[in-house]
Coordinates of C-alpha atoms in Angstrom, one line a residue:
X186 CA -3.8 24.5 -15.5
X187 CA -2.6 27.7 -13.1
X188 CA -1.1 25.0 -10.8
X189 CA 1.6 24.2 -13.2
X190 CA 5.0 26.5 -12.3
X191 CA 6.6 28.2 -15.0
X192 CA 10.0 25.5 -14.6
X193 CA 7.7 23.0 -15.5
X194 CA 6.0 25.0 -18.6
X195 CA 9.2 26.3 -20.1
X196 CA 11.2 22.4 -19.6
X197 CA 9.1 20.0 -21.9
X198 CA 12.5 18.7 -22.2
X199 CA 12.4 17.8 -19.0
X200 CA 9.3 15.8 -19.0
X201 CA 8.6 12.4 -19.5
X202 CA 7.1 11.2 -22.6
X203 CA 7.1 7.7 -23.3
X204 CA 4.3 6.3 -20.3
X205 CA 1.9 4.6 -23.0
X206 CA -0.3 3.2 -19.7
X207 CA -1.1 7.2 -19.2
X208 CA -0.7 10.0 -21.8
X209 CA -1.3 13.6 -20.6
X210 CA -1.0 13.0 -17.1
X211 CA 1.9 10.5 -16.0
X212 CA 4.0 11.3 -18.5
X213 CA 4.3 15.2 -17.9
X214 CA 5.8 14.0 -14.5
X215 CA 9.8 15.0 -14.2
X216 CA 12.4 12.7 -15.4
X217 CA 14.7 12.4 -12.7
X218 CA 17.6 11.9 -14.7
X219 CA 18.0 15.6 -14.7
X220 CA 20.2 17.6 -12.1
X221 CA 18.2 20.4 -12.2
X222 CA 14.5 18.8 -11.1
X223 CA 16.4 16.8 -8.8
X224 CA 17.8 19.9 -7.5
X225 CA 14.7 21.5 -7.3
X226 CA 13.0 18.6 -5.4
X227 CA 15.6 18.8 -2.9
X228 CA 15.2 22.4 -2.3
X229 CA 11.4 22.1 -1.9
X230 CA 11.8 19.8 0.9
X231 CA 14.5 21.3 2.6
X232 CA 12.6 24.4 3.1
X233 CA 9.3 22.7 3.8
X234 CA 11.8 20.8 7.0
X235 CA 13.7 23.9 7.4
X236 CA 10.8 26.9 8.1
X237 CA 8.3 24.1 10.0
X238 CA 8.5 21.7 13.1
X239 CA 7.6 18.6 10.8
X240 CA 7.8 14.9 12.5
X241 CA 9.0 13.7 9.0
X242 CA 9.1 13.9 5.3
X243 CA 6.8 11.3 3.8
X244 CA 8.1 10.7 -0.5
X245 CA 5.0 9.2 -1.9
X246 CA 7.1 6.9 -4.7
X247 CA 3.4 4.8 -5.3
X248 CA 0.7 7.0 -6.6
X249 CA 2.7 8.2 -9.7
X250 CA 6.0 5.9 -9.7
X251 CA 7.8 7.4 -12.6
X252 CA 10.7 9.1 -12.5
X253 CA 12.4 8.1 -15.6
X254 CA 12.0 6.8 -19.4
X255 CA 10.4 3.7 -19.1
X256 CA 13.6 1.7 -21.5
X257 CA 16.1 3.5 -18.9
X258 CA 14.6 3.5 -15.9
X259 CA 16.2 0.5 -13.9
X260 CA 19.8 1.2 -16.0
X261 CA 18.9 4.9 -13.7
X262 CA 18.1 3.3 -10.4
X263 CA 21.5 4.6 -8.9
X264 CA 20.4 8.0 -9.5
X265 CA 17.3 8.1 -7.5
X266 CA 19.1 6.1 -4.7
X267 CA 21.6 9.2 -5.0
X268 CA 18.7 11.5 -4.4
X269 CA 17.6 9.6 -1.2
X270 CA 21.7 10.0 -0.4
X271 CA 21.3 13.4 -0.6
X272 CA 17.9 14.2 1.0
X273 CA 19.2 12.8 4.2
X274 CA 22.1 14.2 4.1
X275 CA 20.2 18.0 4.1
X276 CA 18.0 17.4 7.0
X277 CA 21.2 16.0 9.1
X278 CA 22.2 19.5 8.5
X279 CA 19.1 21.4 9.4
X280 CA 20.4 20.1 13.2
X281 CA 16.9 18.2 13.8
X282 CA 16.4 14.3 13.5
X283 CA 13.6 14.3 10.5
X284 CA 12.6 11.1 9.7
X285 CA 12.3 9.8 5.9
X286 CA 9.2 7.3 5.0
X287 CA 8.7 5.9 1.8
X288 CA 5.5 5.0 0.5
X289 CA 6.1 3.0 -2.8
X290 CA 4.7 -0.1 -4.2
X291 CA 5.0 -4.2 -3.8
X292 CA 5.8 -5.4 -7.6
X293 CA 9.2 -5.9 -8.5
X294 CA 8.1 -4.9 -11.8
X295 CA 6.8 -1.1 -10.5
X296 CA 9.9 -0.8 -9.0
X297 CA 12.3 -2.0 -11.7
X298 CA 9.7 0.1 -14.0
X299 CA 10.1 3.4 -11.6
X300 CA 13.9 2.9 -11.3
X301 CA 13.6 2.0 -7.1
X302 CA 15.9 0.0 -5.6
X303 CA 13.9 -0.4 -2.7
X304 CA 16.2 -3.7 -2.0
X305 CA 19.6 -1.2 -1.5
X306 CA 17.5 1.4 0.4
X307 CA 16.9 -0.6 2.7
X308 CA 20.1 -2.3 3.5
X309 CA 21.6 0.5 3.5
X310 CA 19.2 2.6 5.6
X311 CA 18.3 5.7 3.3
X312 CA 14.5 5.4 5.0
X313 CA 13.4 5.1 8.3
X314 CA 10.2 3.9 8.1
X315 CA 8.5 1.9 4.4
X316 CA 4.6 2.4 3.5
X317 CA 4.1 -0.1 1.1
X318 CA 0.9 -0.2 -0.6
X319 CA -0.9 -2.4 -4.2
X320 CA -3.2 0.9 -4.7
X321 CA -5.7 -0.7 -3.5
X322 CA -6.7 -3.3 -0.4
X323 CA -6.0 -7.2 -1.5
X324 CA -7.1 -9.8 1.0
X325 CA -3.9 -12.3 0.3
X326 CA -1.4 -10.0 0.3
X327 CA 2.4 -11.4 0.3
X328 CA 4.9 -8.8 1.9
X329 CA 7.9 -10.8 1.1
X330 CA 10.6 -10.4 0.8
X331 CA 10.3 -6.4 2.0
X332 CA 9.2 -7.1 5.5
X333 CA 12.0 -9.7 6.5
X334 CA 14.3 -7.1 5.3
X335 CA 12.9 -4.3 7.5
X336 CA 12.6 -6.3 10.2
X337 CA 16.3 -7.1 9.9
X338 CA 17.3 -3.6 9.6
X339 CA 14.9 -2.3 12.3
X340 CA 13.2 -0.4 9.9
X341 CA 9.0 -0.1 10.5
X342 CA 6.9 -1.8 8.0
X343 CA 3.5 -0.5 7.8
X344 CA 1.2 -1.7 5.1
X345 CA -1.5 0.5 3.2
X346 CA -5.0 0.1 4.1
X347 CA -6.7 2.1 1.0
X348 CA -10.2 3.7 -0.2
X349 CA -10.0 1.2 -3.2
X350 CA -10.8 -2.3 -3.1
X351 CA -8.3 -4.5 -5.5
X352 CA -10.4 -6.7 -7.9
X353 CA -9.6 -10.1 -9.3
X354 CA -11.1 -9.8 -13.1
X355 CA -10.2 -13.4 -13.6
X356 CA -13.8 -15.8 -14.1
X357 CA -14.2 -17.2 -10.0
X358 CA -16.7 -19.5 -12.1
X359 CA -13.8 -21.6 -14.1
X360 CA -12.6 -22.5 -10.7
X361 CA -15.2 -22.6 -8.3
X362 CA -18.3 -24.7 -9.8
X363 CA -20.7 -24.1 -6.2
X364 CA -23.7 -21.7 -7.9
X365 CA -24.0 -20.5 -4.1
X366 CA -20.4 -19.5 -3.5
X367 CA -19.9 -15.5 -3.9
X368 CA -16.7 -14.5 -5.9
X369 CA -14.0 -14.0 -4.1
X370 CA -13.9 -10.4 -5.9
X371 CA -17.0 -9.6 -4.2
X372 CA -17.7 -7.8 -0.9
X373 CA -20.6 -7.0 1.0
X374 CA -22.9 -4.2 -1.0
X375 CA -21.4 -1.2 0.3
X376 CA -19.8 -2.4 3.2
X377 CA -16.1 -0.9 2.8
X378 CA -15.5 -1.4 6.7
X379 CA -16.2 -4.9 6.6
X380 CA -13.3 -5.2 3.2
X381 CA -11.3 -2.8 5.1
X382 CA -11.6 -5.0 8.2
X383 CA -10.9 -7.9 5.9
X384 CA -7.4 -7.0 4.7
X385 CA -6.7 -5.5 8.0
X386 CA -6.9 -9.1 9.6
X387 CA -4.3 -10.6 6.5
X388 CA -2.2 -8.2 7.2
X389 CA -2.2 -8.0 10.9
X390 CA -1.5 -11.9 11.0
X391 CA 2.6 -11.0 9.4
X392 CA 4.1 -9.4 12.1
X393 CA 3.4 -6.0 10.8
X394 CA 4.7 -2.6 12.4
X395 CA 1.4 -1.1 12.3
X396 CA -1.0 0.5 9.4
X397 CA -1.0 3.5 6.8
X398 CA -4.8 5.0 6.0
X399 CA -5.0 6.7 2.5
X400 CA -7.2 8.0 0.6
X401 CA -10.1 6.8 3.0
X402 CA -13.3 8.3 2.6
X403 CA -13.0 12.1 4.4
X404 CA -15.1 13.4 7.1
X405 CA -16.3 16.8 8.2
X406 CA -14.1 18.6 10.9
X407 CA -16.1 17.9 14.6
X408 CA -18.2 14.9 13.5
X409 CA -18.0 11.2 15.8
X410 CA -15.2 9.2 14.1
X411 CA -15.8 7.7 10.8
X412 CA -17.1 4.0 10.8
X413 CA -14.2 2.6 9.3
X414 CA -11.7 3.9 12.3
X415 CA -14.2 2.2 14.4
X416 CA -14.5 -0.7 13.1
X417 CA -10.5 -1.3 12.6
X418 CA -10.1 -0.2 16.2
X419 CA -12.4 -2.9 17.3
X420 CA -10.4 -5.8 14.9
X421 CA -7.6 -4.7 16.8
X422 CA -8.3 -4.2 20.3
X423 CA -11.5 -6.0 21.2
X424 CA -13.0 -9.2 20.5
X425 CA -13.2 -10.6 17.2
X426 CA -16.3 -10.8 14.9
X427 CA -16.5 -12.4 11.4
X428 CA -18.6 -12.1 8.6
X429 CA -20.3 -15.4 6.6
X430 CA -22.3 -15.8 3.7
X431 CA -25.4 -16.6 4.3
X432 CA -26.3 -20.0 3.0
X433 CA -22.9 -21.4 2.5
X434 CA -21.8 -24.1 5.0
X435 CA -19.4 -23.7 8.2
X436 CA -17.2 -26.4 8.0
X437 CA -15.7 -27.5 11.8
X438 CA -12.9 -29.4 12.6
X439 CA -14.3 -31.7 15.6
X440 CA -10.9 -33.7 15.8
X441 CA -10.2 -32.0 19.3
X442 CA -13.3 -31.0 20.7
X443 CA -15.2 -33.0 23.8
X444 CA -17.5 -35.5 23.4
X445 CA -20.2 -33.4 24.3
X446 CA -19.5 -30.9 22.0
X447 CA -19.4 -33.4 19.3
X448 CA -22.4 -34.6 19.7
X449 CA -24.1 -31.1 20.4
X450 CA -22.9 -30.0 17.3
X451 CA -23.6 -33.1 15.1
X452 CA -27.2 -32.5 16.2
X453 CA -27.5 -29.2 14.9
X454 CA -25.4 -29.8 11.5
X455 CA -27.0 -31.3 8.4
X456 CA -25.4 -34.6 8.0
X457 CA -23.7 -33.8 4.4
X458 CA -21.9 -30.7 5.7
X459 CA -20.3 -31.9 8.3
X460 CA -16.8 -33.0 8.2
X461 CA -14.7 -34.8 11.1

């Protein structure tokens, strides 16, 4: 395509080649392993930080998280932390305080698979703040052991809230038996503030720094705020409101509730789904 530079048209040496998961796209990316795409990275950013009043260089290490021969790539990981060395070390000397965020993925298997020693940058503070994202919105996510370790390094943890909604292909059937329970791999029919909302409220419950938006549906310029911004905004700052399948039971613990309420509530709940 006319987007492709001439470095990268006259270097297939350069490229990588052995990404079986996406031929033709991923693995035309740059092997890192080379001084002179590092190089040229490097310079790209320094002039981006250098000839504009940026807040910070965001190095998006999730969408496409190759950077070297798949069979080499964690043998290699000392290179890319060498790049991160060296990044900082060129905006120090622009004279301005830019900040470095890393967006990059949960799996120790990405990482190991991308060469990202996310464990070493951290420790030893090559990034100020840590996107981390699963490429798409989970509603049980885990963020250990990554946030412990920002958290001890004072480094911001902000989790991705995406456009895509993760699904679980496994058979909810072989484990759940109840015809009128929805799988868990369901949301509402096009409702993607209510799944939005969802992981929002997992990941707000682990001490999280705040949250990352990408690749959210766009809006025109001059238009009320989208829905989902709205409805986030209200899971965060006002009261609470939850979502419940119709025709499945609420169960209620009535272990510490007044006597009162007991029996108010027994009268108004079918004997059999009640539960004390």
């Amino acid at each position: 395509g006319w987007l492709a530079p001439e470095f990268w048209k006259a270097h297939p040496e350069y490229r990588l080649w052995g990404e079986a998961d996406a031929k033709s796209y991923y693995n035309a990316a740059f092997d890192y392993s080379h001084e002179e795409v590092r190089q040229r990275r490097l310079a790209a950013i320094e002039e981006v930080a250098r000839n504009y009043a940026v807040d910070g260089i965001e190095l998006d290490m999730s969408r496409t998280p190759y950077f070297f021969q798949p069979n080499e790539a964690w043998e290699k990981r000392g290179i890319l932390t060498e790049f991160l060395v060296q990044l900082r070390a060129r905006l120090k000397a622009l004279g301005r305080d830019i900040p470095i965020m890393v967006r990059t993925v949960f799996s120790e298997d990405g990482l190991r698979h991308g060469g990202m020693d996310l464990r070493r940058w951290i420790s030893e503070g090559l990034l100020d703040i840590l996107v981390i994202t699963e490429l798409a919105n989970t509603f049980r996510a885990d963020f250990e052991p990554w946030l412990p370790l920002c958290r001890e390094r004072g480094i911001p943890f902000y989790p991705a809230l995406e456009g895509n909604i993760y699904v679980d292909r496994r058979n909810f059937y072989d484990a759940f038996t109840n015809p009128d329970a929805p799988p868990h791999n369901w949301g509402a029919p096009h409702d993607q503030d209510l799944m939005l909302r969802a992981a929002a409220q997992n990941y707000s419950a682990q001490d999280i720094s705040g949250f990352a938006l990408f690749n959210l549906p766009p809006r025109p310029i001059f238009c009320d705020p989208p829905t989902y911004l709205t409805e986030l905004f209200d899971f965060l700052h006002r009261d609470k409101r939850y979502h419940f399948w119709k025709g499945l039971p609420l169960w209620v613990a009535l272990g510490c509730c007044s006597r009162a309420w007991r029996r108010a509530v027994l009268a108004e709940t079918p004997p059999e789904t009640t539960r004390r």
